[in-house]
Coordinates of N, CA, C and O and ligand atoms in Angstrom, one line a residue:
X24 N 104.4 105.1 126.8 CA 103.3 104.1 126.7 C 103.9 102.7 127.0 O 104.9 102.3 126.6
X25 N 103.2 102.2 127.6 CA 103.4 100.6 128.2 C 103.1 99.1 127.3 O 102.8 98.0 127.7
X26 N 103.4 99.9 125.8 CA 103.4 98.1 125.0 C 104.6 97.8 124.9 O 105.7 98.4 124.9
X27 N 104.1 96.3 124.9 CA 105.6 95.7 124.6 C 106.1 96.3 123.5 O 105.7 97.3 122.8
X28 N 107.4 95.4 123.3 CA 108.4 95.9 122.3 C 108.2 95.2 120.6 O 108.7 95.5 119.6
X29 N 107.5 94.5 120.9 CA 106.8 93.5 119.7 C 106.2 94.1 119.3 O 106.4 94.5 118.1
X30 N 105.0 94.6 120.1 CA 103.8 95.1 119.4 C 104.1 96.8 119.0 O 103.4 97.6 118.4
X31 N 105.1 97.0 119.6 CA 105.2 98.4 119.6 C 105.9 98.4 117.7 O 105.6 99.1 116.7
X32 N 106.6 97.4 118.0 CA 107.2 97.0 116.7 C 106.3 97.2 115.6 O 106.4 98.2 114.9
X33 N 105.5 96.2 115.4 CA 104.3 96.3 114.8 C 103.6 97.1 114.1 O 103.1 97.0 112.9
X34 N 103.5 98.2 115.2 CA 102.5 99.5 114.7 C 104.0 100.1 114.5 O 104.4 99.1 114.0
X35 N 104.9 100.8 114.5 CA 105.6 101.4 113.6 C 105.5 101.0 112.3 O 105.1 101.6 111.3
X36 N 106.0 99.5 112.5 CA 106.2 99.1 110.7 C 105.1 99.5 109.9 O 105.4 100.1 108.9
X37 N 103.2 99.2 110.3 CA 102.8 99.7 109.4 C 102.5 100.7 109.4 O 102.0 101.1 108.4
X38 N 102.6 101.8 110.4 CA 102.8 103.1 110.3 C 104.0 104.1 109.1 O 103.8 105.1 108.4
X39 N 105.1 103.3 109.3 CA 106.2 103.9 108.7 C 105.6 103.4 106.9 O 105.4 104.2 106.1
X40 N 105.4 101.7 106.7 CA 105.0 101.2 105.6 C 103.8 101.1 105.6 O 103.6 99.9 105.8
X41 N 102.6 101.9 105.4 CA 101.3 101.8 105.6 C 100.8 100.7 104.0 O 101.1 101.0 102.9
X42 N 100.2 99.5 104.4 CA 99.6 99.0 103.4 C 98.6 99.2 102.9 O 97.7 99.2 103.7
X43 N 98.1 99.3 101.6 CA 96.9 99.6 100.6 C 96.7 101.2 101.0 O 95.6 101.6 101.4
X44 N 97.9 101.9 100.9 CA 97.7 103.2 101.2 C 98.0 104.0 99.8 O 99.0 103.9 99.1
X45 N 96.6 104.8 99.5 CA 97.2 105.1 97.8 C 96.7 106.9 98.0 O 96.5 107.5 99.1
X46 N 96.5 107.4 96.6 CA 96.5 108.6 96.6 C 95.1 108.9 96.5 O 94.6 108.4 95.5
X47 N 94.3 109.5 97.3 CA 93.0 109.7 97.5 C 92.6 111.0 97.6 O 91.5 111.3 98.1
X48 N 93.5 111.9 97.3 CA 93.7 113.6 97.1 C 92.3 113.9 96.5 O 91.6 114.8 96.9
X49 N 92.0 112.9 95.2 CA 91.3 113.3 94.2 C 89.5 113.4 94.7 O 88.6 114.1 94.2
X50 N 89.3 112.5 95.9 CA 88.3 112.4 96.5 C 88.0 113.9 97.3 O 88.9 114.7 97.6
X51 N 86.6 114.1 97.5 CA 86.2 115.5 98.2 C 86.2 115.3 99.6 O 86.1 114.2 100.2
X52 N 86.3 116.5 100.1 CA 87.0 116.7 101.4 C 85.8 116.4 102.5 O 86.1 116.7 103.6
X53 N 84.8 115.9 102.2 CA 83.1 115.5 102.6 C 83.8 113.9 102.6 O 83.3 113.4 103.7
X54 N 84.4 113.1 102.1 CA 85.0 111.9 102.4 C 85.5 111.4 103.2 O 85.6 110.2 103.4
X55 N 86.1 112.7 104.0 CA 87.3 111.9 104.9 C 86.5 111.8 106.0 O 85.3 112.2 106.0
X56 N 87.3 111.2 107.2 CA 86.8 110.7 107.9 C 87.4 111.4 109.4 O 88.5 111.8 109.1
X57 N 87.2 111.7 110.3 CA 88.1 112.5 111.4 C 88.5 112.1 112.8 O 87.8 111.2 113.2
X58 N 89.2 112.4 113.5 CA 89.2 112.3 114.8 C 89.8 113.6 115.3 O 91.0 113.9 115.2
X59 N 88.8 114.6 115.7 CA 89.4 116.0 116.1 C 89.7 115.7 116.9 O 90.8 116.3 117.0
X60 N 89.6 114.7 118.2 CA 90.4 115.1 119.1 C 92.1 114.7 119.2 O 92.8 114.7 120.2
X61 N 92.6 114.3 117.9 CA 93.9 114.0 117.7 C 94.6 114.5 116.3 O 95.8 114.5 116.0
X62 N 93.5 114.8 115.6 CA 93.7 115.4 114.3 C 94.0 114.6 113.2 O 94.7 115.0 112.2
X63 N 93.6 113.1 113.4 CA 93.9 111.9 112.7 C 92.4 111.9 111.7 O 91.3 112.0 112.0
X64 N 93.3 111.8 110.2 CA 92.1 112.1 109.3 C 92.4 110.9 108.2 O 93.4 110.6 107.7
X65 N 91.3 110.3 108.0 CA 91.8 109.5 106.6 C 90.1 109.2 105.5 O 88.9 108.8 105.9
X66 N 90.6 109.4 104.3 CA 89.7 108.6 102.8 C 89.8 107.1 103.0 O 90.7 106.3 103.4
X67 N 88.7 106.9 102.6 CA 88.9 105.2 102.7 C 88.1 104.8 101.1 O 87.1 105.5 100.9
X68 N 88.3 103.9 100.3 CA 87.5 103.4 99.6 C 87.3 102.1 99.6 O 88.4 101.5 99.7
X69 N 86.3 101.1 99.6 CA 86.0 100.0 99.3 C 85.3 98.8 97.8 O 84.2 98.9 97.4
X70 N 86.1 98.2 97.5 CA 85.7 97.4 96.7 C 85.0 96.0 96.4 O 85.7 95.0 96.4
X71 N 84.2 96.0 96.1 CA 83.0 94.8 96.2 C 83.0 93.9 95.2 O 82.8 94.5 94.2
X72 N 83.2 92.4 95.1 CA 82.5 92.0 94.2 C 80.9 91.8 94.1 O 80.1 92.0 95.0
X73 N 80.8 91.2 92.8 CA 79.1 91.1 92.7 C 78.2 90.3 93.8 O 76.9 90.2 94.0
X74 N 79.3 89.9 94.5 CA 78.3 88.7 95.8 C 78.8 89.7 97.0 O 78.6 89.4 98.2
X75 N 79.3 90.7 96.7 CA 79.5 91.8 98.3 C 80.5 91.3 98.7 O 80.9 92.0 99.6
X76 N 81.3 90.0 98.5 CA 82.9 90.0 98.7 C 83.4 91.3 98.7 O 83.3 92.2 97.9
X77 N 84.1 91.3 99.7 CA 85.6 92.7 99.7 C 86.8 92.5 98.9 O 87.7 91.8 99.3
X78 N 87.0 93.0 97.9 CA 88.0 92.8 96.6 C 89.3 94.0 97.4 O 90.5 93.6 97.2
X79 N 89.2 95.3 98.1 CA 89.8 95.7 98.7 C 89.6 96.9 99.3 O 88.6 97.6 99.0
X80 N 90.5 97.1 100.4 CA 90.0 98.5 101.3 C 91.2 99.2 100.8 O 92.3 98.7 100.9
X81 N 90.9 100.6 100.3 CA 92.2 101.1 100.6 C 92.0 102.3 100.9 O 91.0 102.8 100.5
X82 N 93.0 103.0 101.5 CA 93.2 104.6 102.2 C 94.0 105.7 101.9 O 94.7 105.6 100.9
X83 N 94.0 106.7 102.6 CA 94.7 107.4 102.5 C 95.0 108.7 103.4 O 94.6 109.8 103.0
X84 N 95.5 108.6 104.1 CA 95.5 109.2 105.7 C 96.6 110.0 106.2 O 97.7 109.5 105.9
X85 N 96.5 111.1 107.0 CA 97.6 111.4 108.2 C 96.8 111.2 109.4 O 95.6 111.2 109.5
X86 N 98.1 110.9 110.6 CA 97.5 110.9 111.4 C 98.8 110.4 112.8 O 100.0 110.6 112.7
X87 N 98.3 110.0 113.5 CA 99.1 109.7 114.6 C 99.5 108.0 113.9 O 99.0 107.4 112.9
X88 N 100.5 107.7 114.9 CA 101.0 106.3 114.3 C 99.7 105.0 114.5 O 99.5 104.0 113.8
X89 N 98.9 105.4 115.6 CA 98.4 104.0 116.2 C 96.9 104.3 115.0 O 96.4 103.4 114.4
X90 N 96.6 105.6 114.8 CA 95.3 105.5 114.0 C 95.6 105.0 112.4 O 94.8 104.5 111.7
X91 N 97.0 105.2 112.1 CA 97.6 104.8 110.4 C 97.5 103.6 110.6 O 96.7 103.1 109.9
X92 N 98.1 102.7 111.6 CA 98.3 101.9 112.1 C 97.7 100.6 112.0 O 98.0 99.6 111.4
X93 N 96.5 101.0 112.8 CA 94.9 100.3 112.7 C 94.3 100.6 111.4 O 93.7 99.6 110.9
X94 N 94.2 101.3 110.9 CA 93.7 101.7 108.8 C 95.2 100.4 108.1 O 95.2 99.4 107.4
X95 N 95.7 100.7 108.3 CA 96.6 99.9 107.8 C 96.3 98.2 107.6 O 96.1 97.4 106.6
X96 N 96.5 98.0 108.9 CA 96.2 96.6 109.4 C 94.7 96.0 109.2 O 94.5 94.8 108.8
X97 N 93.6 96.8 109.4 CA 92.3 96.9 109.0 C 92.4 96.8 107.2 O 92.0 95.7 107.0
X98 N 92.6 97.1 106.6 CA 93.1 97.2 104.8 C 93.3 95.7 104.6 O 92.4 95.0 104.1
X99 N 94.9 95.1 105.3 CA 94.8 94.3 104.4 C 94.0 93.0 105.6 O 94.2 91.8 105.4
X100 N 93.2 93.3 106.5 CA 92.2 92.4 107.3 C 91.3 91.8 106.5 O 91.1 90.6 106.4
X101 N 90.5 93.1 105.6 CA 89.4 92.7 105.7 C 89.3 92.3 104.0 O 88.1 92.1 103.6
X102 N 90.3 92.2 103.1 CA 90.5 91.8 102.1 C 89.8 90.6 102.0 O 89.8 89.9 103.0
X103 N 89.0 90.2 101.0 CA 88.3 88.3 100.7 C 87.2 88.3 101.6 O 86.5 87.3 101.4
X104 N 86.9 89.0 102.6 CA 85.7 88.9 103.4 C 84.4 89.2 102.9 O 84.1 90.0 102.1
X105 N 83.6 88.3 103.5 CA 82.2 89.0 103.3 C 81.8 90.2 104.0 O 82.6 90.6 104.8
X106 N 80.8 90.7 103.8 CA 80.9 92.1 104.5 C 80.2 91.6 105.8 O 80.2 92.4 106.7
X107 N 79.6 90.4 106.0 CA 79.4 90.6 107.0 C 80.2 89.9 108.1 O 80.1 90.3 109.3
X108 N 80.9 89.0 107.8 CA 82.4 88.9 107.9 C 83.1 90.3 108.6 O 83.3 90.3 109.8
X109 N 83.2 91.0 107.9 CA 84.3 92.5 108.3 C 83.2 93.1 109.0 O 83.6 93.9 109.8
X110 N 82.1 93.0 109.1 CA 81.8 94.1 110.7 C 81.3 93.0 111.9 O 81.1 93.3 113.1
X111 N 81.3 92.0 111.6 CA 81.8 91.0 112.6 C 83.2 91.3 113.8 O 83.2 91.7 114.9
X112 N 84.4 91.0 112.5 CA 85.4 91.9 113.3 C 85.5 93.3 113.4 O 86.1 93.6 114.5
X113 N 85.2 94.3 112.8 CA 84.7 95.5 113.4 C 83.9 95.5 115.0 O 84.2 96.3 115.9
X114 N 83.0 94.5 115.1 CA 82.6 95.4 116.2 C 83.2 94.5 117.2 O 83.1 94.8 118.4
X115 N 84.1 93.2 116.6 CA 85.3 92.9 117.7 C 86.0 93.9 118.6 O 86.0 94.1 119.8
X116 N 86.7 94.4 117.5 CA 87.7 94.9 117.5 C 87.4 96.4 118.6 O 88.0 96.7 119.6
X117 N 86.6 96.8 118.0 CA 85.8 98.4 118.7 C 85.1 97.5 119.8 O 85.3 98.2 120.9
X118 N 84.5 96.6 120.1 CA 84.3 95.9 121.7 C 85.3 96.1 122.6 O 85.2 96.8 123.5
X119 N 86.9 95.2 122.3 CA 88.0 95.2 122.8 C 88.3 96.4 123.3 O 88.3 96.6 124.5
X120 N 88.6 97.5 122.2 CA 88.9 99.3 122.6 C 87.7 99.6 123.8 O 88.0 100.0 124.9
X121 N 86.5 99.2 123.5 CA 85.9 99.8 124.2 C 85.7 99.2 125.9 O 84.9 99.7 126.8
X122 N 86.9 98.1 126.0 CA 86.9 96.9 127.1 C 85.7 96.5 127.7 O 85.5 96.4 128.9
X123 N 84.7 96.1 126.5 CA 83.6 95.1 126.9 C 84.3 93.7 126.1 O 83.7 92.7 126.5
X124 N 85.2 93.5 125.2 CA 85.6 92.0 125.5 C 87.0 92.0 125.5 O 87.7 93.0 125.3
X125 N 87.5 90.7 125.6 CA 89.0 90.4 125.6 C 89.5 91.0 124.8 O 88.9 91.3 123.8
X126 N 91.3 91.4 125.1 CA 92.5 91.2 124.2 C 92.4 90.2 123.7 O 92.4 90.2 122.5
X127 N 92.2 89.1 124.5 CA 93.0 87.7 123.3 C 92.3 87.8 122.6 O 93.0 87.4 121.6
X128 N 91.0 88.2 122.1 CA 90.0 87.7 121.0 C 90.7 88.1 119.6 O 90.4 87.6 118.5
X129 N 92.1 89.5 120.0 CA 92.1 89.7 118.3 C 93.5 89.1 118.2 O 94.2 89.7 117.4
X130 N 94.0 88.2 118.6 CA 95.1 87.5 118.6 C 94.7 86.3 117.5 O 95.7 85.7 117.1
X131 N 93.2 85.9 116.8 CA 93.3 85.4 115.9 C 93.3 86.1 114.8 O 92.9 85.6 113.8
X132 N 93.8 87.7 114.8 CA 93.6 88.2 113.4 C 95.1 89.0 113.6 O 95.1 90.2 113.6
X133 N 96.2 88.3 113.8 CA 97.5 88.8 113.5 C 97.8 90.0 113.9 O 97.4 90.3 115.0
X134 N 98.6 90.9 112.9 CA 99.4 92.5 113.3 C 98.1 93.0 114.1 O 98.5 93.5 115.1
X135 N 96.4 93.0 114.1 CA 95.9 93.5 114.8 C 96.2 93.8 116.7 O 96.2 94.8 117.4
X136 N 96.4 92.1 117.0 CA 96.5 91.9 117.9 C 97.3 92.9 119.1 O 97.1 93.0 120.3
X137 N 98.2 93.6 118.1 CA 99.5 94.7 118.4 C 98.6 95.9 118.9 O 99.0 96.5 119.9
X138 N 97.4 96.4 118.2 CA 96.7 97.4 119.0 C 96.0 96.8 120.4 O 95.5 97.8 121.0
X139 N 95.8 95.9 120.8 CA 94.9 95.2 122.5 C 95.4 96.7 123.2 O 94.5 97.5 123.3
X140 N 96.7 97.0 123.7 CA 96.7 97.9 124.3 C 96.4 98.8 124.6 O 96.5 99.5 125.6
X141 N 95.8 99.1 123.1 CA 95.4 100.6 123.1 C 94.3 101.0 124.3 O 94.3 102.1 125.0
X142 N 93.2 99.7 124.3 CA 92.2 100.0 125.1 C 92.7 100.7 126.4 O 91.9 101.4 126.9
X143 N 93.8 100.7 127.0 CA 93.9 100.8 128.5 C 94.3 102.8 127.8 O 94.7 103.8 128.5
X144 N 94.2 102.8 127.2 CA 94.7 104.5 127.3 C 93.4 105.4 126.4 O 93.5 105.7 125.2
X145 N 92.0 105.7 127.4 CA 91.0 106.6 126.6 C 91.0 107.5 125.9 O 90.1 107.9 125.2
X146 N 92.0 107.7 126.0 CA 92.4 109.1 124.6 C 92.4 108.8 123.2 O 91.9 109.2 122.2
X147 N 93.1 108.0 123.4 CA 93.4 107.0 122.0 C 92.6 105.8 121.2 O 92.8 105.1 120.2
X148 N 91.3 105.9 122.2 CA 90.9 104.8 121.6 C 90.0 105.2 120.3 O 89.8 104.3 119.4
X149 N 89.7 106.5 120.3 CA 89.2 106.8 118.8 C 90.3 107.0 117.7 O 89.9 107.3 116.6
X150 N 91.5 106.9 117.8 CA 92.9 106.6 117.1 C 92.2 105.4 116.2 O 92.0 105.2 115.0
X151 N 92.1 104.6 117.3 CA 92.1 103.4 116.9 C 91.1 102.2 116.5 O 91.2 101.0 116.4
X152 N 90.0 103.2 116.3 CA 88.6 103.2 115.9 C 88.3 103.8 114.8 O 87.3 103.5 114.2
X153 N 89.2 104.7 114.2 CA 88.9 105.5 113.2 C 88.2 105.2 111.7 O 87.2 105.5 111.0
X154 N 89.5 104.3 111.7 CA 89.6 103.7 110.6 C 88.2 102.6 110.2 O 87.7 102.4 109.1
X155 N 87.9 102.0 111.4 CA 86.6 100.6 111.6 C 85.9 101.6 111.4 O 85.4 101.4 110.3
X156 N 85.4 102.5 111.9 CA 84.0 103.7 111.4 C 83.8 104.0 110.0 O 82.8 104.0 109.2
X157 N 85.1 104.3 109.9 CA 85.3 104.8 108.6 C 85.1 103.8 107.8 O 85.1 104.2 106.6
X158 N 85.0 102.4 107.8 CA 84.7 101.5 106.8 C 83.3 101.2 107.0 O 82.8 100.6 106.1
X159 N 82.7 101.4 107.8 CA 81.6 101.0 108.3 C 80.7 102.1 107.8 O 79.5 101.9 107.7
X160 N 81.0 103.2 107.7 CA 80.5 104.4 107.1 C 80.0 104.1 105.0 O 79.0 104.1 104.3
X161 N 81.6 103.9 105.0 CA 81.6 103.7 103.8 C 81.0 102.4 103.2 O 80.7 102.4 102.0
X162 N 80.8 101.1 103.9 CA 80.1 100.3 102.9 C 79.2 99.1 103.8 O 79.3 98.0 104.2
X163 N 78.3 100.3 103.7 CA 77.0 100.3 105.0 C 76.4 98.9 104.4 O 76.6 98.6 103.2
X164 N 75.7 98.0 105.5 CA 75.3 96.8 105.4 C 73.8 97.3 104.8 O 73.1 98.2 105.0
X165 N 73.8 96.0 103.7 CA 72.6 96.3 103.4 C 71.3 95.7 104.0 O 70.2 96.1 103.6
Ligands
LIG224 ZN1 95.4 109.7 116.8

């Protein structure tokens, strides 16, 4: 694959060190979330304050590096946000994958920035979508 060496950097580290990755065993198997075509599976839970502030996302997943990757980076994104805030960048982000808007656009939200590439490889882009579904599943706009 053709990313740089930065960004390749990037998605290992939170692949290897996934953040707000906890034990989600205890949740039913009706929770998780899928990508059969890569076998990338992950639980996600979300926490709200009383004004629908995001208090925290967190997961719990296998999967290929780039879909941990993006759940990872997605976790500690959308931390302090309003919700409508986080599907704002949700449907950034899944625009970019889906190359109706720029790479640069997610270069204002840090380690994200490191997936832009993905878009150029169709196989993967539900890798890297996973995770944004899966939160968007879970804490549906009211
Ligand atoms: Zn995958």
């Amino acid at each position: 694959m053709a990313f740089d060496d930065l960004y390749q950097e990037i998605i290992l580290d939170h692949y290897k060190r996934p953040r707000n990755s906890v034990d989600l065993s205890a949740l039913p198997s009706e929770y998780a979330h899928e990508n059969p075509t890569c076998g990338d599976s992950l639980k996600l839970v979300v926490e709200s304050d009383d004004d629908g502030r995001i208090e925290s996302v967190k997961f719990d997943g296998t999967g290929c590096a780039i879909s941990m990757a993006s759940a990872s980076m997605m976790t500690d994104l959308l931390r302090g946000k309003t919700r409508s805030e986080a599907y704002d960048i949700a449907a950034q982000f899944t625009g970019v994958m889906r190359g109706e808007r720029q790479v640069s656009e997610l270069e204002e939200y840090g380690d994200l920035a490191a997936l832009g590439g993905v878009a150029q490889f169709p196989l993967r882009i539900k890798c890297a979508t996973l995770a944004w579904h899966a939160f968007e599943r879970s804490a549906p706009l009211d």
